Amino acid sequence: MGTSVAPGSPRAMWALGDYHRFAKATVWEFGEVLVDACGVQAGQRVLDVAAGTGNTAIRAAQRGASVVASDLTPENFDAGRREASASGVELEWVGADAQALPFGDGEFDVVTSSFGAMFAPDQQAVADELVRVCNPGGTVGMVNFTPRADPFFGLLAAYLPPPPPGALPPTAWGREDHVRELFGDRLSPLELTRHEYVERAATPDDYVALFEETFGPVVAIERSLAGDPGRAASFAREFRELARNANAGPPGGPAEYPYEYLLVAGRKPAR
Ligand SMILES: C[S@@+](CC[C@H](N)C(=O)[O-])C[C@H]1O[C@@H](n2cnc3c(N)ncnc32)[C@H](O)[C@@H]1O
């Protein structure tokens, strides 16, 4: 991966804020969920795609696997290396686009992605790459937000640069029919199960503040609107309204945000 990062690019966007702080406050537990679903074992070679700061990669390494954590945004790897070291494991960190992975066919026994590869615009290319680098007899596993998260991602999409023409929303990866179509018969059996989890903050405003301080896409939007106070105020108002309306917590707090995700676990048939 080159060292110059185009301003406004997806990589520049995901490098903003403090992704590791965000992940620890929200999705960190899913590393454990995904390595369990994929049955990761000692001695296996595991690739975690769009690994962020390693929530899944680190858990796989703790099971004794030999792990490569790859992501479009190597700016976040130092935080991941520190977390891995504090967790007593070492992994390899490789800058890579999920749509064109720099690995050979069948290099990995298990290929994972937690709320990560779903954000690459060419979903078919991602599915093809996850299957290609998986060894026959190996496992591909993902956790993906379902379309229930569309009000949130739709708000961000309204203020971010448009995706390439024809790109589907990331949450299409949370639809069973779409995932079956993307993988075709190349993963069999392919188990798809929906689950819920809850994110919490003391108040809706604290929940918004977490995103404004740490979540790259929100930081990118607010920076891009710095010269447009009217639109900046609209985004701030809409985000706060969404956080108030979506709060399912008890009166008096804490604020609670239920999310739904699709757990994907498929076997690439042995030759
Ligand atoms: C919500 S984070 C998830 C990170 C991590 N898997 C986790 O669960 O904490 C989304 C990640 O996808 C990465 N990403 C976005 N587009 C990508 C692409 N085309 N190829 C690889 N990674 C990508 C971002 O850099 C970011 O680290």
Short mmCIF file of C-alpha atoms and ligand atoms in Angstrom, two decimals:
data_model
loop_
_atom_site.label_atom_id
_atom_site.label_comp_id
_atom_site.label_asym_id
_atom_site.label_seq_id
_atom_site.Cartn_x
_atom_site.Cartn_y
_atom_site.Cartn_z
CA MET A 1 0.00 0.00 0.00
CA GLY A 2 1.35 3.47 -0.86
CA THR A 3 1.97 5.99 1.86
CA SER A 4 0.11 8.93 0.29
CA VAL A 5 -3.54 8.97 1.30
CA ALA A 6 -6.04 10.82 -0.90
CA PRO A 7 -7.95 13.39 1.17
CA GLY A 8 -11.60 12.37 1.40
CA SER A 9 -10.79 8.75 0.50
CA PRO A 10 -12.28 5.88 2.52
CA ARG A 11 -8.83 5.24 4.00
CA ALA A 12 -8.44 8.88 5.09
CA MET A 13 -11.95 8.76 6.58
CA TRP A 14 -11.37 5.59 8.64
CA ALA A 15 -8.05 6.99 9.91
CA LEU A 16 -9.81 9.94 11.57
CA GLY A 17 -10.96 9.98 15.20
CA ASP A 18 -9.82 7.15 17.46
CA TYR A 19 -11.09 3.89 16.01
CA HIS A 20 -9.64 1.77 18.79
CA ARG A 21 -11.46 3.73 21.49
CA PHE A 22 -14.66 3.44 19.46
CA ALA A 23 -14.26 -0.33 18.97
CA LYS A 24 -13.57 -0.94 22.66
CA ALA A 25 -16.75 0.98 23.56
CA THR A 26 -18.97 -0.79 21.00
CA VAL A 27 -18.05 -3.85 18.91
CA TRP A 28 -15.03 -5.31 20.72
CA GLU A 29 -16.96 -8.37 21.94
CA PHE A 30 -17.60 -9.54 18.36
CA GLY A 31 -14.07 -10.84 17.93
CA GLU A 32 -14.94 -13.59 20.40
CA VAL A 33 -18.30 -14.24 18.71
CA LEU A 34 -16.69 -14.64 15.30
CA VAL A 35 -13.77 -16.88 16.28
CA ASP A 36 -16.28 -19.09 18.12
CA ALA A 37 -18.57 -19.26 15.07
CA CYS A 38 -15.60 -20.18 12.85
CA GLY A 39 -14.22 -22.71 15.33
CA VAL A 40 -10.74 -21.17 15.21
CA GLN A 41 -8.12 -23.57 16.58
CA ALA A 42 -4.45 -23.56 17.45
CA GLY A 43 -2.21 -24.04 14.45
CA GLN A 44 -4.65 -22.67 11.88
CA ARG A 45 -3.71 -19.83 9.59
CA VAL A 46 -6.30 -17.04 9.93
CA LEU A 47 -6.86 -13.88 7.87
CA ASP A 48 -8.98 -11.12 9.40
CA VAL A 49 -10.14 -8.71 6.68
CA ALA A 50 -10.92 -5.05 7.45
CA ALA A 51 -9.56 -5.91 10.87
CA GLY A 52 -9.55 -2.38 12.33
CA THR A 53 -7.51 -2.67 15.51
CA GLY A 54 -7.87 -6.43 15.70
CA ASN A 55 -10.93 -7.34 17.74
CA THR A 56 -11.21 -10.63 15.84
CA ALA A 57 -7.57 -11.08 14.84
CA ILE A 58 -6.37 -10.80 18.44
CA ARG A 59 -8.93 -13.35 19.67
CA ALA A 60 -7.88 -15.77 16.91
CA ALA A 61 -4.23 -15.36 17.95
CA GLN A 62 -5.20 -16.01 21.58
CA ARG A 63 -6.60 -19.38 20.40
CA GLY A 64 -3.13 -20.24 19.09
CA ALA A 65 -3.75 -19.46 15.41
CA SER A 66 -1.19 -17.77 13.21
CA VAL A 67 -2.96 -14.56 12.23
CA VAL A 68 -2.75 -11.86 9.59
CA ALA A 69 -4.81 -8.73 10.32
CA SER A 70 -5.43 -6.77 7.11
CA ASP A 71 -7.17 -3.44 6.62
CA LEU A 72 -7.42 -0.57 4.16
CA THR A 73 -6.34 1.80 6.96
CA PRO A 74 -2.90 0.93 8.36
CA GLU A 75 -3.01 4.19 10.34
CA ASN A 76 -4.93 2.20 12.98
CA PHE A 77 -2.42 -0.66 13.22
CA ASP A 78 -0.28 0.89 15.97
CA ALA A 79 -3.26 0.87 18.33
CA GLY A 80 -3.90 -2.74 17.29
CA ARG A 81 -0.27 -3.71 17.91
CA ARG A 82 -0.43 -2.19 21.41
CA GLU A 83 -3.67 -4.07 22.16
CA ALA A 84 -2.19 -7.32 20.83
CA SER A 85 0.92 -6.90 22.91
CA ALA A 86 -1.17 -6.17 26.04
CA SER A 87 -3.16 -9.33 25.22
CA GLY A 88 0.04 -11.39 25.02
CA VAL A 89 -0.07 -12.16 21.28
CA GLU A 90 1.70 -11.15 18.09
CA LEU A 91 0.15 -10.92 14.66
CA GLU A 92 1.11 -9.75 11.22
CA TRP A 93 -0.53 -6.47 10.10
CA VAL A 94 -0.93 -5.90 6.36
CA GLY A 95 -2.46 -2.89 4.57
CA ALA A 96 -4.93 -4.34 2.05
CA ASP A 97 -8.15 -3.55 0.22
CA ALA A 98 -10.77 -6.26 0.78
CA GLN A 99 -11.69 -6.00 -2.91
CA ALA A 100 -8.20 -7.08 -4.04
CA LEU A 101 -6.41 -9.01 -1.30
CA PRO A 102 -2.62 -9.38 -1.71
CA PHE A 103 -2.66 -13.07 -0.74
CA GLY A 104 -2.51 -16.30 -2.68
CA ASP A 105 -5.39 -18.66 -3.42
CA GLY A 106 -6.20 -20.89 -0.44
CA GLU A 107 -3.57 -19.35 1.88
CA PHE A 108 -5.82 -19.35 4.98
CA ASP A 109 -7.79 -21.96 6.90
CA VAL A 110 -10.17 -19.32 8.25
CA VAL A 111 -11.06 -15.91 6.76
CA THR A 112 -13.03 -13.51 8.97
CA SER A 113 -14.44 -10.00 8.85
CA SER A 114 -16.27 -8.27 11.67
CA PHE A 115 -18.32 -5.23 10.57
CA GLY A 116 -15.46 -4.54 8.17
CA ALA A 117 -15.49 -5.94 4.61
CA MET A 118 -19.16 -4.88 4.45
CA PHE A 119 -17.93 -1.29 3.97
CA ALA A 120 -16.06 -1.92 0.69
CA PRO A 121 -18.20 -0.73 -2.25
CA ASP A 122 -17.78 -3.71 -4.62
CA GLN A 123 -19.55 -6.41 -2.61
CA GLN A 124 -19.16 -9.13 -5.23
CA ALA A 125 -15.39 -8.51 -5.43
CA VAL A 126 -15.19 -8.82 -1.63
CA ALA A 127 -17.13 -12.10 -1.57
CA ASP A 128 -14.93 -13.46 -4.37
CA GLU A 129 -11.75 -12.50 -2.51
CA LEU A 130 -12.87 -13.96 0.84
CA VAL A 131 -13.57 -17.28 -0.89
CA ARG A 132 -10.42 -17.21 -3.05
CA VAL A 133 -7.93 -16.84 -0.19
CA CYS A 134 -9.69 -19.53 1.89
CA ASN A 135 -8.28 -23.03 1.72
CA PRO A 136 -10.69 -25.73 0.41
CA GLY A 137 -12.16 -27.26 3.56
CA GLY A 138 -11.72 -23.92 5.37
CA THR A 139 -14.21 -21.44 6.82
CA VAL A 140 -15.34 -17.92 5.92
CA GLY A 141 -17.05 -15.97 8.72
CA MET A 142 -18.48 -12.48 9.00
CA VAL A 143 -20.59 -10.32 11.25
CA ASN A 144 -22.56 -7.69 9.33
CA PHE A 145 -25.07 -5.04 10.39
CA THR A 146 -28.54 -5.71 8.98
CA PRO A 147 -30.76 -3.10 7.27
CA ARG A 148 -32.20 -2.28 10.71
CA ALA A 149 -29.20 0.05 11.03
CA ASP A 150 -30.20 1.94 7.86
CA PRO A 151 -31.46 5.06 9.68
CA PHE A 152 -27.93 5.55 11.09
CA PHE A 153 -25.97 4.60 7.97
CA GLY A 154 -28.47 6.50 5.80
CA LEU A 155 -27.83 9.67 7.81
CA LEU A 156 -24.07 9.30 7.30
CA ALA A 157 -24.52 8.52 3.57
CA ALA A 158 -26.51 11.72 3.11
CA TYR A 159 -23.49 13.75 4.23
CA LEU A 160 -20.57 11.64 2.88
CA PRO A 161 -19.25 11.71 -0.71
CA PRO A 162 -21.42 9.44 -2.89
CA PRO A 163 -20.21 5.85 -3.32
CA PRO A 164 -19.27 4.57 -6.79
CA PRO A 165 -22.29 4.22 -9.14
CA GLY A 166 -24.25 1.05 -8.53
CA ALA A 167 -22.81 0.42 -5.04
CA LEU A 168 -25.32 -1.12 -2.65
CA PRO A 169 -25.60 0.04 0.97
CA PRO A 170 -23.20 -1.78 3.33
CA THR A 171 -26.17 -3.23 5.22
CA ALA A 172 -27.09 -5.32 2.13
CA TRP A 173 -24.45 -7.66 3.67
CA GLY A 174 -26.96 -8.16 6.49
CA ARG A 175 -29.59 -9.71 4.19
CA GLU A 176 -29.62 -13.49 3.89
CA ASP A 177 -30.76 -13.52 0.23
CA HIS A 178 -28.01 -11.12 -0.79
CA VAL A 179 -25.25 -13.00 1.07
CA ARG A 180 -26.38 -16.29 -0.54
CA GLU A 181 -26.31 -14.61 -3.94
CA LEU A 182 -22.82 -13.15 -3.37
CA PHE A 183 -21.27 -16.48 -2.32
CA GLY A 184 -23.37 -18.71 -4.60
CA ASP A 185 -22.53 -22.38 -4.05
CA ARG A 186 -18.91 -21.65 -3.16
CA LEU A 187 -19.69 -21.87 0.59
CA SER A 188 -21.65 -24.94 1.59
CA PRO A 189 -23.05 -25.28 4.14
CA LEU A 190 -23.59 -21.55 4.65
CA GLU A 191 -25.14 -20.71 8.03
CA LEU A 192 -26.79 -17.32 8.42
CA THR A 193 -28.30 -16.30 11.75
CA ARG A 194 -29.61 -12.97 13.00
CA HIS A 195 -28.76 -11.73 16.50
CA GLU A 196 -29.09 -8.58 18.54
CA TYR A 197 -26.76 -6.65 20.78
CA VAL A 198 -27.06 -3.38 22.64
CA GLU A 199 -24.71 -0.39 22.73
CA ARG A 200 -24.99 1.83 25.82
CA ALA A 201 -24.04 5.34 26.88
CA ALA A 202 -25.02 7.44 29.90
CA THR A 203 -27.25 9.68 27.73
CA PRO A 204 -28.08 10.09 24.01
CA ASP A 205 -25.79 13.14 23.90
CA ASP A 206 -22.94 11.03 25.31
CA TYR A 207 -23.60 8.44 22.62
CA VAL A 208 -23.36 11.12 19.93
CA ALA A 209 -20.20 12.51 21.57
CA LEU A 210 -18.52 9.08 21.36
CA PHE A 211 -19.09 9.06 17.59
CA GLU A 212 -18.02 12.69 17.19
CA GLU A 213 -14.77 12.07 19.04
CA THR A 214 -13.83 8.63 17.75
CA PHE A 215 -15.73 7.36 14.70
CA GLY A 216 -13.90 8.26 11.46
CA PRO A 217 -16.94 8.71 9.18
CA VAL A 218 -18.61 11.11 11.65
CA VAL A 219 -15.37 13.04 12.21
CA ALA A 220 -14.94 13.24 8.40
CA ILE A 221 -18.47 14.60 7.93
CA GLU A 222 -18.06 17.26 10.61
CA ARG A 223 -14.68 18.37 9.19
CA SER A 224 -16.09 18.52 5.67
CA LEU A 225 -18.89 20.81 6.90
CA ALA A 226 -16.58 23.22 8.75
CA GLY A 227 -17.13 25.89 6.07
CA ASP A 228 -20.90 25.34 5.88
CA PRO A 229 -22.43 26.21 9.26
CA GLY A 230 -26.03 25.63 8.07
CA ARG A 231 -25.38 22.07 6.91
CA ALA A 232 -23.15 21.40 9.93
CA ALA A 233 -26.04 22.43 12.20
CA SER A 234 -28.44 20.20 10.24
CA PHE A 235 -26.18 17.17 10.63
CA ALA A 236 -25.70 17.85 14.36
CA ARG A 237 -29.46 18.23 14.85
CA GLU A 238 -30.39 15.13 12.82
CA PHE A 239 -27.79 12.99 14.60
CA ARG A 240 -29.02 14.09 18.03
CA GLU A 241 -32.66 13.52 17.05
CA LEU A 242 -31.80 10.03 15.83
CA ALA A 243 -29.95 9.27 19.07
CA ARG A 244 -32.91 10.49 21.16
CA ASN A 245 -35.53 8.64 19.08
CA ALA A 246 -33.60 5.36 18.85
CA ASN A 247 -32.88 5.26 22.60
CA ALA A 248 -34.58 2.13 23.93
CA GLY A 249 -33.20 2.49 27.46
CA PRO A 250 -35.20 2.97 30.65
CA PRO A 251 -36.29 6.46 31.76
CA GLY A 252 -33.42 8.06 33.64
CA GLY A 253 -30.80 6.16 31.64
CA PRO A 254 -28.61 4.64 30.52
CA ALA A 255 -29.32 5.22 26.82
CA GLU A 256 -29.54 1.89 24.98
CA TYR A 257 -29.22 1.23 21.27
CA PRO A 258 -30.25 -2.23 20.04
CA TYR A 259 -28.51 -3.37 16.86
CA GLU A 260 -29.12 -6.43 14.76
CA TYR A 261 -26.34 -8.32 12.99
CA LEU A 262 -26.13 -11.26 10.62
CA LEU A 263 -23.62 -13.91 11.65
CA VAL A 264 -22.24 -15.63 8.55
CA ALA A 265 -20.31 -18.90 8.73
CA GLY A 266 -19.66 -20.92 5.59
CA ARG A 267 -17.47 -23.85 4.66
CA LYS A 268 -15.53 -23.85 1.40
CA PRO A 269 -15.97 -27.43 0.19
CA ALA A 270 -12.81 -29.55 0.13
CA ARG A 271 -11.67 -30.35 -3.40
C1 LIG B 1 -16.37 -0.47 11.59
S1 LIG B 1 -14.67 -0.81 11.26
C2 LIG B 1 -14.51 -2.52 11.78
C3 LIG B 1 -13.12 -2.88 12.20
C4 LIG B 1 -12.99 -4.19 12.98
N1 LIG B 1 -13.21 -5.34 12.15
C5 LIG B 1 -13.90 -4.19 14.17
O1 LIG B 1 -14.85 -4.99 14.21
O2 LIG B 1 -13.66 -3.40 15.09
C6 LIG B 1 -14.61 -0.90 9.51
C7 LIG B 1 -13.21 -1.19 9.00
O3 LIG B 1 -13.28 -1.48 7.60
C8 LIG B 1 -12.12 -0.97 6.99
N2 LIG B 1 -12.38 -0.86 5.56
C9 LIG B 1 -13.26 -0.04 4.94
N3 LIG B 1 -13.21 -0.25 3.61
C10 LIG B 1 -12.30 -1.24 3.39
C11 LIG B 1 -11.80 -1.90 2.24
N4 LIG B 1 -12.22 -1.58 1.00
N5 LIG B 1 -10.87 -2.86 2.40
C12 LIG B 1 -10.41 -3.19 3.63
N6 LIG B 1 -10.83 -2.58 4.76
C13 LIG B 1 -11.77 -1.62 4.64
C14 LIG B 1 -11.89 0.35 7.69
O4 LIG B 1 -10.57 0.83 7.52
C15 LIG B 1 -12.22 -0.03 9.13
O5 LIG B 1 -11.08 -0.45 9.81
#
